XYZ file of C-alpha atoms in Angstrom:
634
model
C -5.898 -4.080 -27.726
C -2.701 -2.195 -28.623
C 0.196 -2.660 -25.768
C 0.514 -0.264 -23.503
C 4.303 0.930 -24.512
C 6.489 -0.152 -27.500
C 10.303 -0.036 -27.881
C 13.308 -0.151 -30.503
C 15.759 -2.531 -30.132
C 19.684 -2.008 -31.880
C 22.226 -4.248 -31.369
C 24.871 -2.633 -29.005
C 27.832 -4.129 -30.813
C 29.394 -1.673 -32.951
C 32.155 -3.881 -34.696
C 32.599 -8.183 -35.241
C 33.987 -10.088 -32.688
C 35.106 -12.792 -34.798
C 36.875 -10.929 -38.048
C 40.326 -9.757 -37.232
C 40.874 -6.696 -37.929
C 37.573 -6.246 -36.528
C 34.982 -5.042 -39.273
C 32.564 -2.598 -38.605
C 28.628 -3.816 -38.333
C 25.942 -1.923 -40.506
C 22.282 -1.731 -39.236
C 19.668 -3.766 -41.732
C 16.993 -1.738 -43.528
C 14.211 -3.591 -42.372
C 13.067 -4.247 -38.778
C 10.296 -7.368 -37.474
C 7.464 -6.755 -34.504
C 7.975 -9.158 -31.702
C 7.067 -9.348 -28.111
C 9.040 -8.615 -25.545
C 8.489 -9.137 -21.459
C 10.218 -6.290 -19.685
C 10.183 -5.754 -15.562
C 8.882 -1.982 -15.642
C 6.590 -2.451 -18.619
C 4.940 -6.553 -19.257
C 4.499 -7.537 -22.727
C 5.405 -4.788 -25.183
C 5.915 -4.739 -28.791
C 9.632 -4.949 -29.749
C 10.783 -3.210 -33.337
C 13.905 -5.224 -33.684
C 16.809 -4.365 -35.972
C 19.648 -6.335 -36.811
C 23.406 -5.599 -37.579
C 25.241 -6.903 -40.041
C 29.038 -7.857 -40.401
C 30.083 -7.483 -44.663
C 33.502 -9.396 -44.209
C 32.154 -12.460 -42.383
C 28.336 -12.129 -43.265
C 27.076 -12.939 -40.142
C 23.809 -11.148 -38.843
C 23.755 -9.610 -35.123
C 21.155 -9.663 -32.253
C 21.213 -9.366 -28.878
C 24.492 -11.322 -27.819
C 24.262 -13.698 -30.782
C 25.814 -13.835 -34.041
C 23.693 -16.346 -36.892
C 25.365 -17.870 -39.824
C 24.676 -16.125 -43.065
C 21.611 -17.830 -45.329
C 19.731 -18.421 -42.022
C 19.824 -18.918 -38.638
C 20.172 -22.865 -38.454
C 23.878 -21.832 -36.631
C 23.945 -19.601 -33.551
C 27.150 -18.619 -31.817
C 27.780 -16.740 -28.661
C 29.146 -12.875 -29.460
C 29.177 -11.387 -25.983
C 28.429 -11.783 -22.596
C 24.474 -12.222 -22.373
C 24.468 -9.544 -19.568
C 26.174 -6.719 -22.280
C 22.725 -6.839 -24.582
C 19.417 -5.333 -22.702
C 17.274 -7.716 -24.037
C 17.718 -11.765 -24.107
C 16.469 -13.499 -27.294
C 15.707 -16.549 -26.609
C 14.238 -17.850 -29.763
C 16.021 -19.134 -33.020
C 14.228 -17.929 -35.748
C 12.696 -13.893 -35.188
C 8.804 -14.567 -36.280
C 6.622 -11.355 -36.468
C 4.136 -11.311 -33.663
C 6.152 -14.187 -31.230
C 7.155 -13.787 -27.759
C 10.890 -13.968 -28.318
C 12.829 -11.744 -26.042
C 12.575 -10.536 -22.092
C 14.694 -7.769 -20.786
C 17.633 -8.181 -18.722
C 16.243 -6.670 -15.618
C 13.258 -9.038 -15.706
C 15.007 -12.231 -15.174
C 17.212 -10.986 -12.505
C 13.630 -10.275 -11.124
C 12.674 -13.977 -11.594
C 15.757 -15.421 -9.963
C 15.133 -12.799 -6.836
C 11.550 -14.383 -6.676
C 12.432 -17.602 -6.631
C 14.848 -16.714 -3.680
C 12.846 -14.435 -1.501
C 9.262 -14.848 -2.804
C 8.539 -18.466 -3.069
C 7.267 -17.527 -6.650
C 6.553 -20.312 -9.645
C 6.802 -19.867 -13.388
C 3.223 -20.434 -13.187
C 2.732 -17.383 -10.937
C 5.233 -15.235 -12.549
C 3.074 -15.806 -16.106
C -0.677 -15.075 -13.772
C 1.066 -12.047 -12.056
C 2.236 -10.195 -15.952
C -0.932 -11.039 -17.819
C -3.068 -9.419 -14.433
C -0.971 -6.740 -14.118
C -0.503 -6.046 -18.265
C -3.246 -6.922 -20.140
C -3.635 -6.045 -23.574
C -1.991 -8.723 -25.240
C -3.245 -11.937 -26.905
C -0.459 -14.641 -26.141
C -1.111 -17.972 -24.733
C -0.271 -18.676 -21.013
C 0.951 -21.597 -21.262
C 3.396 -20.769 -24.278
C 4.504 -18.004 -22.098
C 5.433 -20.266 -19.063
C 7.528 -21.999 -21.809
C 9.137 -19.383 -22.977
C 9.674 -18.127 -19.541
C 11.833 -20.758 -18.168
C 13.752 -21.541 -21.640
C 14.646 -17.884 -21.289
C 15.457 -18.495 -17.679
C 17.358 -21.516 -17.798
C 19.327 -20.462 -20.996
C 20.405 -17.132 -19.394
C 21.074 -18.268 -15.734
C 23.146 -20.671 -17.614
C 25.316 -19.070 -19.678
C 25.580 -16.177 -17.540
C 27.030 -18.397 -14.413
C 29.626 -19.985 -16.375
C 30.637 -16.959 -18.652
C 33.939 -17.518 -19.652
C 35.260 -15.111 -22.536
C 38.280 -17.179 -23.772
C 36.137 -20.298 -23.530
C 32.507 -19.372 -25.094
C 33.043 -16.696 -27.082
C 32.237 -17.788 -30.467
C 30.930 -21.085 -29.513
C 27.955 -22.519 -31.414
C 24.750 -22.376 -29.022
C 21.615 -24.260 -29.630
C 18.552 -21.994 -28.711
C 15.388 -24.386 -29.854
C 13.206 -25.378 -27.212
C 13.381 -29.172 -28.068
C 17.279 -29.327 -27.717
C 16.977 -27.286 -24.041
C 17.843 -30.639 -21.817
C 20.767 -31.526 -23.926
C 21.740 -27.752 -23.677
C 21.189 -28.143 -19.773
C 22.734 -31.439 -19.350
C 25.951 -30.121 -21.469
C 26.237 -27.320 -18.919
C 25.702 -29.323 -15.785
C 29.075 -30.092 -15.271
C 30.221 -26.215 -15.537
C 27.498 -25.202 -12.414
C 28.679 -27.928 -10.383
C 32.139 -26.952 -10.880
C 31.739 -23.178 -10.114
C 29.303 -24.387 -6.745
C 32.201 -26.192 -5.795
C 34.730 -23.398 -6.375
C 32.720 -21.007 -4.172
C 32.244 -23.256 -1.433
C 36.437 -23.908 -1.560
C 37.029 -20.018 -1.825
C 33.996 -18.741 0.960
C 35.596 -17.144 4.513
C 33.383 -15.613 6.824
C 33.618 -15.597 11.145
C 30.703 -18.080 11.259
C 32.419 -20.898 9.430
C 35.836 -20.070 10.702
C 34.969 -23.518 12.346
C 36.231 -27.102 11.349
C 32.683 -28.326 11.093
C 30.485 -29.690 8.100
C 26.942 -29.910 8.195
C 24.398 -32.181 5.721
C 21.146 -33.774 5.353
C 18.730 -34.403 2.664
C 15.537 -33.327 2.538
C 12.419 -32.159 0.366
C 10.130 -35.259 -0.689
C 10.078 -35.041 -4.262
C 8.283 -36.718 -7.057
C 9.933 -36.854 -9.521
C 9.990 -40.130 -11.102
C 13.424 -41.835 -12.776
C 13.432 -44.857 -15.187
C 13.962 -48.435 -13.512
C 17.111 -49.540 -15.049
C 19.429 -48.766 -11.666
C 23.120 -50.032 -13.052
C 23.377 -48.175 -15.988
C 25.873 -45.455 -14.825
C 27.837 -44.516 -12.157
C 28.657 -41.004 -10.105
C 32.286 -40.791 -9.911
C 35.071 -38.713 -8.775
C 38.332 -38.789 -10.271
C 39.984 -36.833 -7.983
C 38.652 -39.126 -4.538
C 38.577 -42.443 -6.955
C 34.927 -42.306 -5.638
C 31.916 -43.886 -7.688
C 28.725 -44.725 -6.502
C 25.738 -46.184 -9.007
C 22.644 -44.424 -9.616
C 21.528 -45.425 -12.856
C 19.364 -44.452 -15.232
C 18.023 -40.560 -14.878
C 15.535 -40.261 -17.708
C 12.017 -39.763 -16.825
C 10.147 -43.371 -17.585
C 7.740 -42.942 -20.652
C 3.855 -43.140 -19.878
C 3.053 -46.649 -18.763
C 6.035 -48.312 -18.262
C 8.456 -48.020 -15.383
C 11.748 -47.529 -17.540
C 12.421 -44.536 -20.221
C 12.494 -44.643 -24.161
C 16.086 -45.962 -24.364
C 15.809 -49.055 -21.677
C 12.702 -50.541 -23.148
C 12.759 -54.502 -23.882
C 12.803 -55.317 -27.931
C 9.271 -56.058 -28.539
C 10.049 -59.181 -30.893
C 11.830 -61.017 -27.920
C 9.349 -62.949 -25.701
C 10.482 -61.822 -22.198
C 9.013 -62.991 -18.790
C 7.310 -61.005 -16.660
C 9.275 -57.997 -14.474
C 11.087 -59.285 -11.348
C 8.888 -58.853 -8.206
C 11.523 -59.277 -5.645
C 14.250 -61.049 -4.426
C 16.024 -62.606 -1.256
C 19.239 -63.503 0.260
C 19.861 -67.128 1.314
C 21.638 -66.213 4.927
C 25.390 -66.990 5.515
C 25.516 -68.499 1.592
C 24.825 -65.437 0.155
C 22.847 -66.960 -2.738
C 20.140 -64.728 -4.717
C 16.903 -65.948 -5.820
C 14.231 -64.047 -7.805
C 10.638 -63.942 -8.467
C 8.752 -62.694 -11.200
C 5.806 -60.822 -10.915
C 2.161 -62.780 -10.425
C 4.657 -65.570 -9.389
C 5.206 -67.461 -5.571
C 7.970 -69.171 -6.157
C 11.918 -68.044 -6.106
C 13.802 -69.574 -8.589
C 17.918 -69.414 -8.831
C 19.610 -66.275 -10.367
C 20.877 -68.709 -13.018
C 17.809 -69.351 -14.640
C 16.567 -65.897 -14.489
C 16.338 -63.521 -17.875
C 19.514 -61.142 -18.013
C 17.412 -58.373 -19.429
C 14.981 -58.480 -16.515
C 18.024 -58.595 -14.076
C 19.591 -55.630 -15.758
C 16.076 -54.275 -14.938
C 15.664 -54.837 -12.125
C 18.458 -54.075 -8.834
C 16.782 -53.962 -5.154
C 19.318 -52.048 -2.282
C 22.232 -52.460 -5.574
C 22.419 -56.511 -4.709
C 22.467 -56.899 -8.418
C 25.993 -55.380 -8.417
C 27.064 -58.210 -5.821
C 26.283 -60.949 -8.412
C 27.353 -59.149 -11.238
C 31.395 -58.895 -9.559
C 30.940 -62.489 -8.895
C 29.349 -63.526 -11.999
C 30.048 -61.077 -15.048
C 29.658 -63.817 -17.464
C 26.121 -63.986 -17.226
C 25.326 -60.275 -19.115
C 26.147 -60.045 -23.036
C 29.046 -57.789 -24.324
C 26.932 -54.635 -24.711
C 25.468 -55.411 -21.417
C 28.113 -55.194 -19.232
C 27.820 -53.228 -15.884
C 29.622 -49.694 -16.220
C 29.475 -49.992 -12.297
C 32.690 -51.676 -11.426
C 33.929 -53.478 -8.333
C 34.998 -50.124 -6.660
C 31.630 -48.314 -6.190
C 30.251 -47.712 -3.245
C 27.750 -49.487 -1.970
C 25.988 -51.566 1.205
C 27.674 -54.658 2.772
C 25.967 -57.674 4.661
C 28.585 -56.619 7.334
C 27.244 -52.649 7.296
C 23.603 -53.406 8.430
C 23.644 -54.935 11.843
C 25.456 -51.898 12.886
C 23.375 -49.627 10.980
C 19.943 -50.817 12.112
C 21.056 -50.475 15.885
C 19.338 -46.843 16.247
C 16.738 -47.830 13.967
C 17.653 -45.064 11.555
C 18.036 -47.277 7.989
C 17.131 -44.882 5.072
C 17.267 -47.117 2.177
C 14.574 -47.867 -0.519
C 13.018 -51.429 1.009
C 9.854 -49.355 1.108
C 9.574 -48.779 -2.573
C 11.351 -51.955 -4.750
C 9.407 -50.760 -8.328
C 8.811 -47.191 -8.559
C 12.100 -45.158 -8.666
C 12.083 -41.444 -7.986
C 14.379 -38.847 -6.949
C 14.102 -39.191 -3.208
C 15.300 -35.587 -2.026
C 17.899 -33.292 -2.531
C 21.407 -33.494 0.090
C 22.908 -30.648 0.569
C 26.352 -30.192 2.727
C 26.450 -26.772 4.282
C 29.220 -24.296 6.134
C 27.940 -23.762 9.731
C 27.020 -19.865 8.242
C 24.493 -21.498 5.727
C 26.528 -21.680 2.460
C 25.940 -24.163 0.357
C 29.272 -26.792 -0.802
C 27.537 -29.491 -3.235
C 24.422 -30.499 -3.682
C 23.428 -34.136 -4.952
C 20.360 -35.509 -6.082
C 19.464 -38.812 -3.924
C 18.628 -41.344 -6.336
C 16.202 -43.895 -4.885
C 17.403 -43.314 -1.163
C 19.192 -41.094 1.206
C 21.597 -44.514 1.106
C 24.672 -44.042 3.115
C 27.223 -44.336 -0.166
C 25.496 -41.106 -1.685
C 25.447 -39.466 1.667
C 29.670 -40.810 2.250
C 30.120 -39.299 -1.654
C 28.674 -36.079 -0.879
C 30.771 -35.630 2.596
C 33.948 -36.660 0.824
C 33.258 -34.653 -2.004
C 32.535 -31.278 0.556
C 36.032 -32.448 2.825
C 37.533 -32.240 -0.741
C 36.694 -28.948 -1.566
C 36.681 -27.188 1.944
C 40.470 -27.274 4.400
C 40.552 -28.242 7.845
C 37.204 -29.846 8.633
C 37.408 -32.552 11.419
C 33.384 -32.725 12.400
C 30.902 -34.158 10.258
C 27.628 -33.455 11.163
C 24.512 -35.432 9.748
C 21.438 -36.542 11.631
C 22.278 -40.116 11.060
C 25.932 -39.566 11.773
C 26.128 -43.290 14.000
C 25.566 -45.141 10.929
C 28.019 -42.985 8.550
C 30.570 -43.414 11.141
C 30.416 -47.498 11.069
C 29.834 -47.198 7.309
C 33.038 -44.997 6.791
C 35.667 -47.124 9.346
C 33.967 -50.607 7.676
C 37.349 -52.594 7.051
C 35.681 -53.516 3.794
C 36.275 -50.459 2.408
C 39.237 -48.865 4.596
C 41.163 -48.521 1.091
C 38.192 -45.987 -0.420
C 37.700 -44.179 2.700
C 40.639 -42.871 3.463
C 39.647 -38.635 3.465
C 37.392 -39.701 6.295
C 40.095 -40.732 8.333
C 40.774 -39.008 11.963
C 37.260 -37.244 11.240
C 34.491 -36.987 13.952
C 30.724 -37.573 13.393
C 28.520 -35.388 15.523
C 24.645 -35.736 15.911
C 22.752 -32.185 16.002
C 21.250 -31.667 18.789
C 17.514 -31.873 17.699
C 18.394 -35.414 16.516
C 19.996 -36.440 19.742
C 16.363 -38.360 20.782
C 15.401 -41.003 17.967
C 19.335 -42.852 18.366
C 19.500 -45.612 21.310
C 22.411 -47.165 20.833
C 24.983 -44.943 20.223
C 24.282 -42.904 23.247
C 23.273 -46.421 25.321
C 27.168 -46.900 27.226
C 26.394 -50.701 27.838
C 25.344 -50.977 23.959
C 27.832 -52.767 22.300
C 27.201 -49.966 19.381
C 28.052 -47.425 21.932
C 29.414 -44.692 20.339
C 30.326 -41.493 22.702
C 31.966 -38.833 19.998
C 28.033 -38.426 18.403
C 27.191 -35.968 21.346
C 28.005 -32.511 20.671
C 28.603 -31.834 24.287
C 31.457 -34.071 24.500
C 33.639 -31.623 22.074
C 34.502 -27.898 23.936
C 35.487 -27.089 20.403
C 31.812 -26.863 19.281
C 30.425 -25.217 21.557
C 28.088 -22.316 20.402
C 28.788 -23.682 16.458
C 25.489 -23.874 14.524
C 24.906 -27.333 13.432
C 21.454 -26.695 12.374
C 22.567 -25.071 9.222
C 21.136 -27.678 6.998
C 17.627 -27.524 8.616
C 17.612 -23.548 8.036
C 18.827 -24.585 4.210
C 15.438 -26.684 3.955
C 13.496 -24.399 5.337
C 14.201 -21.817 2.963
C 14.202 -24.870 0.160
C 10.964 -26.477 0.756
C 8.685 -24.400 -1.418
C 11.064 -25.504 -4.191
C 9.242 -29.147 -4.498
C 5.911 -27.184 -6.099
C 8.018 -25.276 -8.627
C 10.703 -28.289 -9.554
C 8.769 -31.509 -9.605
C 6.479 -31.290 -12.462
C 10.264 -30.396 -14.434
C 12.470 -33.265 -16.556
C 14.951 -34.753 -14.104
C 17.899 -32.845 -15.481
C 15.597 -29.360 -15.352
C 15.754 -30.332 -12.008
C 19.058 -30.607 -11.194
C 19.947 -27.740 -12.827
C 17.180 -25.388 -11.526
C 18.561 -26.380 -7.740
C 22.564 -25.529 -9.091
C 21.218 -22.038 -10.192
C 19.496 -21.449 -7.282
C 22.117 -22.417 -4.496
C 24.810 -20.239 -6.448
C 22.267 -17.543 -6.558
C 21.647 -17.835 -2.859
C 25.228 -17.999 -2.260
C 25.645 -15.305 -3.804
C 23.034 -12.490 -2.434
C 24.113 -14.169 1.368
C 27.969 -12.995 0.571
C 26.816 -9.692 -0.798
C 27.193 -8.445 3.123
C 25.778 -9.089 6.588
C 22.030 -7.954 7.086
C 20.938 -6.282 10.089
C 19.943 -9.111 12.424
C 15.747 -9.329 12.666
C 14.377 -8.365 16.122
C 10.944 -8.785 17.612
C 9.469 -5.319 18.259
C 10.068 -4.352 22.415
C 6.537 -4.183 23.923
C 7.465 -4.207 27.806
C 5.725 -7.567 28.470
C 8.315 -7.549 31.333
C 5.848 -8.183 33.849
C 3.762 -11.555 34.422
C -0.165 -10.575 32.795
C -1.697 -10.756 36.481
C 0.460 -7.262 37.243
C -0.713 -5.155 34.765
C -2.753 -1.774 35.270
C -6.717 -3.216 35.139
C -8.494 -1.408 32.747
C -11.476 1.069 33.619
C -14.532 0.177 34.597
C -17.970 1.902 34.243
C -17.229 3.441 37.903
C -14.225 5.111 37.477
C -14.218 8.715 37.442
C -12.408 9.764 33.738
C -11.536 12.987 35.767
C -9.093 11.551 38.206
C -5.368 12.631 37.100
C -3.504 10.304 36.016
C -0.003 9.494 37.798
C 2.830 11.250 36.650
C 5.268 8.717 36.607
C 4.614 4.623 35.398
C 4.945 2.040 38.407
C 8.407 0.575 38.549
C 7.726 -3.038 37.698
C 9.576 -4.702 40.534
C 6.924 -3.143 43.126
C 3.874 -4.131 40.948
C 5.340 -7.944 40.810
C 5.817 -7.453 45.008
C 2.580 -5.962 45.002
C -0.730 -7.905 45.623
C -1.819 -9.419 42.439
C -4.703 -7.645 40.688
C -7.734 -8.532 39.339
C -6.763 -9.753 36.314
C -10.034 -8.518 33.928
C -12.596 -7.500 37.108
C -16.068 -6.978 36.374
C -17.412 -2.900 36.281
C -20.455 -4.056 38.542
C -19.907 -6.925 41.539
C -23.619 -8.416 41.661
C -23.518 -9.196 37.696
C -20.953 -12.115 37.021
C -20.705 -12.513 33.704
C -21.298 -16.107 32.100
C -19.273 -15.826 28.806
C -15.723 -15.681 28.188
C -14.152 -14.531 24.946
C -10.446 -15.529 23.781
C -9.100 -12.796 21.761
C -6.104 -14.614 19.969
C -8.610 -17.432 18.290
C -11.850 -15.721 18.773
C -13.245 -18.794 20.664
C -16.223 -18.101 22.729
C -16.349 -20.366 26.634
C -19.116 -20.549 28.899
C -17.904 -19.788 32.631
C -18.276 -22.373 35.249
C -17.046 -19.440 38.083
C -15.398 -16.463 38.069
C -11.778 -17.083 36.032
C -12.866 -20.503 35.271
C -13.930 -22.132 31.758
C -16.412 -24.755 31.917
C -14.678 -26.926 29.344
C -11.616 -26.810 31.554
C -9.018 -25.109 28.901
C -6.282 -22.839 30.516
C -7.573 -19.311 31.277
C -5.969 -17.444 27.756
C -3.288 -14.150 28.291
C -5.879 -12.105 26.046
C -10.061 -12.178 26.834
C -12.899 -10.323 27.465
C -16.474 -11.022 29.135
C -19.615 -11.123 27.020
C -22.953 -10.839 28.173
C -24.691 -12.533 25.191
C -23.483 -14.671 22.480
C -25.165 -12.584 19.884
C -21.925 -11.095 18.416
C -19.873 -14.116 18.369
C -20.743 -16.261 15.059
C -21.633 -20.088 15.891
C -18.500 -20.948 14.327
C -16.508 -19.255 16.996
C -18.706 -21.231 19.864
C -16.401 -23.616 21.894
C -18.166 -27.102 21.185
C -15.884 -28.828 24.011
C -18.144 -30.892 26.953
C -19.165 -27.995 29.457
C -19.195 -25.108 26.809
C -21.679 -24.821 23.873
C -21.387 -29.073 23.269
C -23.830 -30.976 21.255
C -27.482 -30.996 22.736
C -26.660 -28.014 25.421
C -28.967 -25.655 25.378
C -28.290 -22.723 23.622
């Protein structure tokens, strides 16, 4: 079937960027058919034309400029918003899906904001609503979110003095190292806006966080293979390896053991001998612990339960080989013997004791302004642990002036982590700052609110600070509320898809939210401003339709003085009726007396009486004891 509408494409570039003087471009004689996805029309065939640049030789499409003799070299020639169409693809074949218009993926980032949508959905949504083409759904999701990802990319971090001219890798297999490359850049700018945002509902010194979202996602094994770290706070914490772990194994292409050296098993587990702080492991199928000195260095570099690998590995460096040494370092952040007494006081521990082998993303942390913009955004690796949850504060305090409250809904434990003396030298931008609970957190902690605890620790309560009063410090919760769809969409991605498919997002929902304020949503007013027993009963069989109505409505204060009403009488005393119907879950009760179910359930706002059960499905039949129950008779 022929598509429904077709379209020329010229390149809007009339002279070369790159030659100075700039030489004028010459359309090509010939022109390919390719398939484009545009928002007003689906899938439509494409007659594309290419410029052409005699001084430098370089051939012109969209915004990119390939390297004469092919297209094995693709550089950047203007901003990817200038061109109309996105081309996505390196090499033009005839009959391939290789463009979608501009307008379409500002679409796609909109649904992903406001309309929970999935690349999945958007590819089931254009092939019902355009038929007529023959391309494969699943190569279309592909191309769909390389086309995404590549434009949302460069886009964000346009910079003309910086990219223009810059070679650009477009093939699909090289899209992670293109992602991973730009990374940096969208944490950067998420960072910038958060320092630069003003608005009346964060003109507050308050800073909210929490992680959330239970993701799947899983991560190779190897857990001391890289670091986090801040130059500017002379912050690092460890999280690893963040390769996805090839199929049967629990560690990725890169940290797999040589095959031709005979290793032991994996490491099961491990413990701590108390007050000599000794570490014994065991291998797996194995009872016994044996000494860390006899253990196989590969399998400890492996292996690293709640990071007390790193201990041993300060003490003892001696014991890994030259190209084994830990990248860590002695001034990461991470748990001491001294932190956990305190922390487990409120029973409020998040660490990964649950799951020692598998390793997987274990939520997203976000740190918000009290008007719901996002500041960072961190991927928790293994845990919300409280060094990435310090890192993320201390980078947001970084970025933002003049905030004295921290707010997190373990903020007891962050507090005693933060003002450990272990680490007084590294936690020095948390000094003088306050740790607040929110209030819907206020009843799982015991100790820090218990005075005679010897954890006791009064600042948590937001009551006990003036300054806060009427501050939203339930930002974070409305953040995950509109970011929990986001686990169906994100977790079947690679781990740095992921990353960087949360970093578009959060600038993209910074963005629309400073656009201006939206008129505040109210429920509609239906004048329920009386209690349901005052309200006019309705007519009954008996009433005479001729009587003239009132001219004016009762004021409500003398129908709430007044005698209560019948609340739902019956048109004809002798009858009583023997059914009950409840209009809001269309429930049908048996009556034990007049206003009274037989099952004993509260008497609903909205009902009617039946007279038979014949219109009611048996679904609908109450099956409580005293209704319609097993073995009643009806």
């Amino acid at each position: 079937m022929d598509p429904a509408s077709s379209a020329e494409v010229m390149v809007h570039l009339t002279h070369c960027p790159f030659c100075v003087p700039a030489a004028p471009l010459r359309a090509d004689t010939t022109s390919s058919q390719v398939w484009g996805l545009s928002y007003s029309s689906g899938f439509q065939k494409l007659s594309v034309r290419r410029k052409r640049c005699d001084s430098c030789r370089a051939l012109f499409l969209g915004c990119w400029a390939y390297s004469p003799g092919g297209h094995s070299r693709t550089r950047i020639a203007c901003h990817p918003r200038e061109s109309a169409w996105f081309f996505f693809r390196e090499r033009i074949h005839a009959g391939s899906f290789v463009a979608m218009h501009v307008d379409y993926l500002r679409f796609m980032t909109t649904a992903f904001i406001f309309l929970r949508a999935s690349f999945s959905g958007l590819v089931k949504t254009v092939h019902a609503m355009f038929p007529g083409h023959r391309l494969n759904p699943n190569d279309c999701q592909r191309c769909l979110e390389h086309g995404w990802f590549l434009h949302s990319a460069l886009s964000n971090t346009w910079s003309e003095a910086e990219l223009l001219g810059e070679d650009f890798d477009l093939r699909l297999d090289s899209l992670d190292a293109t992602l991973l490359g730009y990374e940096p850049r969208l944490r950067s700018l998420l960072h910038q806006t958060g320092s630069t945002h003003h608005c009346g509902a964060c003109a507050n010194p308050v800073l909210t966080g929490d992680g959330g979202m239970k993701l799947t996602t899983s991560l190779c094994n190897e857990r001391t293979s890289a670091s986090l770290r801040s130059e500017e706070l002379g912050l690092s914490i460890p999280i690893g390896c963040t390769c996805r772990p090839i199929r049967g194994s629990l560690f990725c292409r890169a940290h797999q053991a040589d095959a031709a050296e005979m290793l032991p098993p994996e490491i099961r587990d491990h413990r701590r001998v108390t007050g000599q702080g000794r570490l014994s492991f065991r291998y797996t199928g194995s009872d016994d612990f044996l000494p860390v000195q006899s253990m196989s260095a590969i399998r400890l570099r492996q292996y690293d339960s709640r990071l007390a690998l790193l201990d041993y590995a300060a003490a003892d460096p001696t014991r890994f080989a030259p190209g084994e040494c830990n990248p860590v370092g002695e001034d990461a952040l991470r748990m001491d013997d001294s932190d956990y007494e305190a922390v487990k006081a409120c029973n409020c521990l998040k660490d990964e004791r649950k799951r020692l082998a598998v390793r997987r993303y274990a939520g997203v942390f976000v740190v918000v302004l009290p008007c719901g913009h996002i500041v960072t955004v961190h991927h928790l690796v293994g845990a919300e642990s409280l060094p990435q949850v310090a890192y993320c504060f201390a980078q947001a305090l970084n970025i933002t002036a003049g905030k004295r409250f921290i707010c997190y809904d373990n903020a007891c434990a962050l507090a005693r982590f933060c003002r450990n003396p272990v680490r007084a030298a590294q936690m020095q931008i948390f000094r003088d700052r306050v740790f607040v609970l929110p209030e819907s957190h206020l009843r799982g902690h015991t100790a820090c609110l218990d005075p005679s605890h010897q954890f006791f620790l009064p600042e948590v309560r937001k009551s006990a600070h003036p300054e806060l009063a009427g501050v939203n410090t339930e930002a974070q919760e409305h953040v995950f509320a509109w970011a929990r769809w986001l686990v169906h969409v994100a977790n079947p991605m690679k781990p740095v898809r992921h990353r960087v498919f949360f970093l578009l997002l959060c600038l993209a929902r910074n963005e629309h939210r400073g656009l201006g304020a939206r008129p505040r949503a109210s429920r509609p007013n239906r004048n329920w401003n009386v209690w349901r027993g005052a309200f006019p009963r309705r007519p009954a069989d008996g009433d005479d339709p001729e009587q003239p109505a009132p001219e004016h409505a009762a004021v409500p204060a003398a129908a709430v003085a007044a005698a209560p009403l019948d609340a739902r009488p019956v048109a004809n005393d002798d009858v009583q009726p023997s059914l009950l119907l409840n209009l809001r879950d269309n429930k049908l009760h048996r009556l034990a007396a007049p206003l009274r179910i037989s099952c004993g359930a509260t008497l609903p706002k909205r009902w009617r009486y039946l007279s038979s059960r014949d219109e009611v499905a048996r679904s609908k039949l109450c099956l409580r004891n005293g209704c319609f129950s097993p073995g009643a008779d009806f």
